[in-house]
Amino acid sequence: MELMIGIGMCVALALMVVFAPLLSAHEPDVNVLENRLQPLGTAGHWLGTDHIGRDIWSRLLAGLVWSSSAAVSATFISLTIGAVLGLSAAGIDGWPRTTIRWFTDTVIAFPGLIVAVCVIAIIGQGWLPMVLTLGFLGWPVFARVTYAEALSLMQRSYVTNARLQGVGRWSILGGHLLPGILPTLLAMTAFNCADMLIAESALSFLGIGAPLGAPTWGNMLAEARQYLLREPWLVFAPGIAIVIVVVAANLLGDGLTQRFRQKGPAPLL
């Protein structure tokens, strides 16, 4: 049930991303001061407007595009780096394995948010710097899981048989171990997307992620703080949007985890 709900929610969100320009009659960056702070249900602005007259619904859609693309891209970077390093550490003994494990532990030891703040402060704000920073900070968890799963699978008889038949090391890693690890990585990817979206929103809220004024949920929360008591919907709208996406990703991850757990490990050959 969780899997189906998660898939349904994620598909609906993906369709909203694709058809975002068609779902709103207003540009997210156009401000009309005479329409500022319009309430819910206003004609032409069914979610109202913000403090400078921008349409809330349009900005929520634009924020979905920005935040989801950033979260998915950062997760893909983390997954790629982590899977490659994790498999390499499992397949190569000696100093390469020690170096990769030491590097992984070193990256984990640094507070992620503080590192992200420092890096973005140096290289500048924007979608790409934020994605690269989050992607680099997120790979150790993928590397650790990949490494542990690969070591476990290397004890299977089909891997031993492949080794005895003279199959190369990298062929074993990519052709025999990686397929067995993919289900776990797929579930982790869903969870990581939720974490990345929260991190992106937090950085934008602090003013160091997306450029100021960009239609992101973090920026919307930051801009609405001073109107919390007067117009609480300005805060609730992006907050609820973040919760919906995070819940969808977590339901998908939980559903995938349960599905793969029910199937059980691959049979020994």
Coordinates of C-alpha atoms in Angstrom, one line a residue:
M1 CA 0.0 0.0 0.0
E2 CA 2.8 2.4 0.9
L3 CA 4.5 1.7 -2.4
M4 CA 1.4 2.4 -4.5
I5 CA 0.6 5.6 -2.6
G6 CA 4.3 6.7 -2.9
I7 CA 4.3 6.0 -6.6
G8 CA 1.0 7.8 -7.1
M9 CA 2.2 10.9 -5.3
C10 CA 5.5 11.0 -7.0
V11 CA 3.9 10.5 -10.4
A12 CA 1.5 13.4 -9.7
L13 CA 4.3 15.6 -8.6
A14 CA 6.3 14.7 -11.7
L15 CA 3.4 15.6 -13.9
M16 CA 3.1 19.0 -12.1
V17 CA 6.8 19.6 -12.8
V18 CA 6.4 18.8 -16.5
F19 CA 3.2 20.8 -16.9
A20 CA 3.9 23.6 -14.5
P21 CA 3.7 26.4 -17.1
L22 CA 0.2 25.2 -18.1
L23 CA -1.1 25.0 -14.5
S24 CA -0.7 28.6 -13.7
A25 CA -1.9 31.8 -15.4
H26 CA 0.7 34.0 -13.8
E27 CA 4.5 34.3 -13.9
P28 CA 6.0 33.5 -10.5
D29 CA 8.3 36.6 -10.6
V30 CA 5.8 39.2 -11.7
N31 CA 4.8 41.5 -8.8
V32 CA 1.7 43.7 -8.7
L33 CA 1.8 45.9 -5.6
E34 CA -1.8 46.8 -5.7
N35 CA -2.6 43.1 -5.4
R36 CA -0.3 42.4 -2.4
L37 CA -1.4 40.1 0.4
Q38 CA -4.6 39.0 -1.3
P39 CA -6.4 36.3 0.8
L40 CA -7.2 32.7 -0.2
G41 CA -9.9 32.3 -2.8
T42 CA -9.2 35.6 -4.5
A43 CA -10.4 35.7 -8.1
G44 CA -7.4 34.9 -10.3
H45 CA -5.2 34.1 -7.3
W46 CA -6.9 31.1 -5.6
L47 CA -4.0 30.7 -3.1
G48 CA -3.7 34.5 -2.7
T49 CA -0.6 36.7 -3.2
D50 CA 2.5 37.5 -1.2
H51 CA 3.8 40.7 0.2
I52 CA 4.6 42.2 -3.2
G53 CA 1.7 40.8 -5.2
R54 CA 3.2 37.7 -6.6
D55 CA 0.9 34.7 -7.1
I56 CA 1.4 32.1 -4.4
W57 CA 0.3 29.1 -6.6
S58 CA 2.6 30.1 -9.4
R59 CA 5.5 30.4 -7.0
L60 CA 4.7 27.0 -5.4
L61 CA 4.8 25.4 -8.8
A62 CA 8.1 27.1 -9.7
G63 CA 9.5 26.1 -6.3
L64 CA 8.5 22.5 -7.0
V65 CA 10.5 22.6 -10.3
W66 CA 13.5 24.2 -8.7
S67 CA 13.6 22.2 -5.5
S68 CA 12.8 18.8 -7.0
S69 CA 15.3 19.2 -9.8
A70 CA 17.9 20.2 -7.3
A71 CA 17.1 17.3 -5.0
V72 CA 17.1 14.7 -7.7
S73 CA 20.3 16.0 -9.3
A74 CA 22.2 16.2 -6.0
T75 CA 21.0 12.6 -5.2
F76 CA 22.2 11.4 -8.6
I77 CA 25.6 12.8 -7.9
S78 CA 25.8 11.3 -4.5
L79 CA 24.6 7.9 -5.8
T80 CA 27.1 7.8 -8.6
I81 CA 30.1 8.8 -6.4
G82 CA 29.0 6.6 -3.5
A83 CA 28.3 3.5 -5.6
V84 CA 31.6 3.8 -7.5
L85 CA 33.7 4.3 -4.4
G86 CA 31.8 1.7 -2.4
L87 CA 32.3 -1.0 -5.1
S88 CA 35.9 0.0 -5.6
A89 CA 36.6 -0.3 -1.8
A90 CA 34.9 -3.8 -1.7
G91 CA 36.8 -5.1 -4.8
I92 CA 40.3 -3.7 -4.1
D93 CA 42.2 -4.8 -1.0
G94 CA 45.1 -2.9 0.5
W95 CA 45.7 0.8 0.6
P96 CA 43.0 1.7 -2.0
R97 CA 40.3 0.3 0.3
T98 CA 41.9 2.0 3.4
T99 CA 42.1 5.3 1.6
I100 CA 38.5 5.2 0.4
R101 CA 37.2 4.3 3.9
W102 CA 39.3 7.0 5.5
F103 CA 38.1 9.6 3.0
T104 CA 34.5 8.5 3.6
D105 CA 34.8 8.8 7.3
T106 CA 36.5 12.2 6.9
V107 CA 33.6 13.6 4.9
I108 CA 31.0 12.3 7.3
A109 CA 32.9 13.8 10.2
F110 CA 32.3 17.4 9.0
P111 CA 28.9 19.0 9.8
G112 CA 27.1 19.0 6.4
L113 CA 25.2 22.2 6.8
I114 CA 28.2 24.2 8.0
V115 CA 30.4 22.8 5.1
A116 CA 27.6 23.7 2.6
V117 CA 27.4 27.2 4.0
C118 CA 31.1 27.7 3.7
V119 CA 31.4 26.2 0.2
I120 CA 28.5 28.2 -1.2
A121 CA 29.8 31.4 0.4
I122 CA 33.1 30.9 -1.5
I123 CA 31.8 29.7 -4.9
G124 CA 28.6 31.7 -4.9
Q125 CA 24.9 31.1 -4.9
G126 CA 22.8 29.4 -7.6
W127 CA 21.3 26.2 -8.6
L128 CA 24.5 24.5 -9.8
P129 CA 26.7 25.4 -6.9
M130 CA 24.1 24.2 -4.5
V131 CA 23.5 20.9 -6.3
L132 CA 27.2 20.2 -6.6
T133 CA 27.8 21.0 -2.9
L134 CA 24.9 18.8 -1.7
G135 CA 25.8 16.0 -4.1
F136 CA 29.3 15.9 -2.8
L137 CA 28.3 16.0 0.9
G138 CA 25.7 13.2 0.4
W139 CA 27.7 10.4 -1.2
P140 CA 29.3 8.8 2.0
V141 CA 26.0 7.1 3.0
F142 CA 25.8 5.5 -0.4
A143 CA 29.4 4.5 -0.3
R144 CA 29.1 2.8 3.1
V145 CA 25.9 0.9 2.2
T146 CA 27.4 -0.2 -1.2
Y147 CA 30.6 -1.3 0.5
A148 CA 28.8 -3.4 3.1
E149 CA 26.3 -4.9 0.6
A150 CA 29.2 -5.8 -1.8
L151 CA 31.2 -7.5 0.9
S152 CA 28.2 -9.6 1.8
L153 CA 27.4 -10.6 -1.8
M154 CA 31.1 -11.5 -2.4
Q155 CA 30.5 -14.5 -0.1
R156 CA 27.9 -15.9 -2.4
S157 CA 28.7 -19.0 -4.4
Y158 CA 27.9 -17.4 -7.8
V159 CA 30.6 -14.7 -7.2
T160 CA 33.1 -17.4 -6.2
N161 CA 32.3 -19.4 -9.3
A162 CA 32.8 -16.4 -11.5
R163 CA 36.1 -15.7 -9.9
L164 CA 37.2 -19.3 -10.4
Q165 CA 36.2 -19.1 -14.0
G166 CA 38.6 -16.2 -14.5
V167 CA 36.0 -13.4 -14.7
G168 CA 37.8 -10.1 -14.2
R169 CA 37.5 -8.1 -11.0
W170 CA 35.7 -5.1 -12.6
S171 CA 33.3 -7.5 -14.5
I172 CA 32.4 -9.1 -11.2
L173 CA 31.9 -5.8 -9.5
G174 CA 29.7 -4.4 -12.3
G175 CA 28.0 -7.5 -13.6
H176 CA 27.6 -9.6 -10.4
L177 CA 27.6 -7.4 -7.4
L178 CA 26.0 -4.2 -8.7
P179 CA 22.7 -5.8 -9.8
G180 CA 22.4 -7.3 -6.3
I181 CA 23.0 -3.9 -4.7
L182 CA 20.7 -1.9 -6.9
P183 CA 17.4 -2.6 -5.0
T184 CA 18.9 -1.2 -1.8
L185 CA 20.3 1.8 -3.6
L186 CA 17.0 2.4 -5.3
A187 CA 15.2 2.6 -1.9
M188 CA 18.0 4.8 -0.5
T189 CA 17.7 7.2 -3.4
A190 CA 14.0 7.9 -2.5
F191 CA 15.0 8.7 1.1
N192 CA 17.9 10.8 0.0
C193 CA 15.8 12.9 -2.3
A194 CA 13.7 13.9 0.7
D195 CA 16.8 14.8 2.6
M196 CA 18.2 16.8 -0.2
L197 CA 15.0 18.7 -0.7
I198 CA 15.0 19.6 3.0
A199 CA 18.6 20.7 2.8
E200 CA 18.0 22.8 -0.3
S201 CA 15.1 24.5 1.4
A202 CA 17.1 25.1 4.5
L203 CA 20.0 26.7 2.6
S204 CA 17.6 28.9 0.7
F205 CA 15.8 29.9 3.9
L206 CA 19.2 31.0 5.3
G207 CA 19.8 33.1 2.2
I208 CA 22.8 31.1 0.8
G209 CA 21.1 28.6 -1.5
A210 CA 19.0 30.0 -4.3
P211 CA 19.4 33.7 -5.2
L212 CA 17.3 36.1 -3.3
G213 CA 13.9 36.4 -4.8
A214 CA 14.1 33.1 -6.7
P215 CA 10.8 31.2 -6.5
T216 CA 12.0 28.5 -4.1
W217 CA 10.2 27.2 -1.1
G218 CA 13.0 28.1 1.2
N219 CA 13.0 31.7 -0.1
M220 CA 9.2 31.8 0.3
L221 CA 9.5 30.7 3.9
A222 CA 12.2 33.3 4.6
E223 CA 10.2 36.1 3.0
A224 CA 7.0 35.2 4.9
R225 CA 8.5 35.2 8.4
Q226 CA 7.6 38.8 9.1
Y227 CA 4.0 38.1 8.1
L228 CA 3.5 34.9 10.2
L229 CA 1.0 36.4 12.6
R230 CA -0.8 38.6 10.0
E231 CA -0.9 36.2 7.0
P232 CA 0.1 32.8 8.3
W233 CA -0.8 31.2 5.0
L234 CA 2.3 32.7 3.4
V235 CA 4.3 30.4 5.7
F236 CA 2.0 27.4 5.7
A237 CA 1.8 27.2 1.8
P238 CA 5.5 26.4 1.2
G239 CA 5.7 24.5 4.4
I240 CA 2.9 22.2 3.4
A241 CA 4.4 21.8 0.0
I242 CA 7.7 20.6 1.5
V243 CA 5.9 18.2 3.8
I244 CA 3.9 16.7 0.9
V245 CA 7.1 16.0 -1.2
V246 CA 9.0 14.6 1.7
V247 CA 6.1 12.3 2.6
A248 CA 5.8 11.1 -1.0
A249 CA 9.6 10.3 -1.2
N250 CA 9.6 8.5 2.2
L251 CA 6.5 6.5 1.3
L252 CA 8.2 5.4 -1.9
G253 CA 11.3 4.5 -0.1
D254 CA 9.5 2.6 2.6
G255 CA 7.4 0.8 0.0
L256 CA 10.5 -0.2 -2.0
T257 CA 12.3 -1.4 1.1
Q258 CA 9.3 -3.6 2.1
R259 CA 8.9 -5.0 -1.4
F260 CA 12.6 -6.0 -1.7
R261 CA 12.6 -7.4 1.8
Q262 CA 9.6 -9.6 1.0
K263 CA 11.4 -10.9 -2.1
G264 CA 14.3 -11.8 0.1
P265 CA 18.0 -12.3 -0.9
A266 CA 18.9 -13.7 -4.3
P267 CA 19.2 -17.5 -4.1
L268 CA 22.7 -19.0 -3.8
L269 CA 23.8 -20.6 -7.0

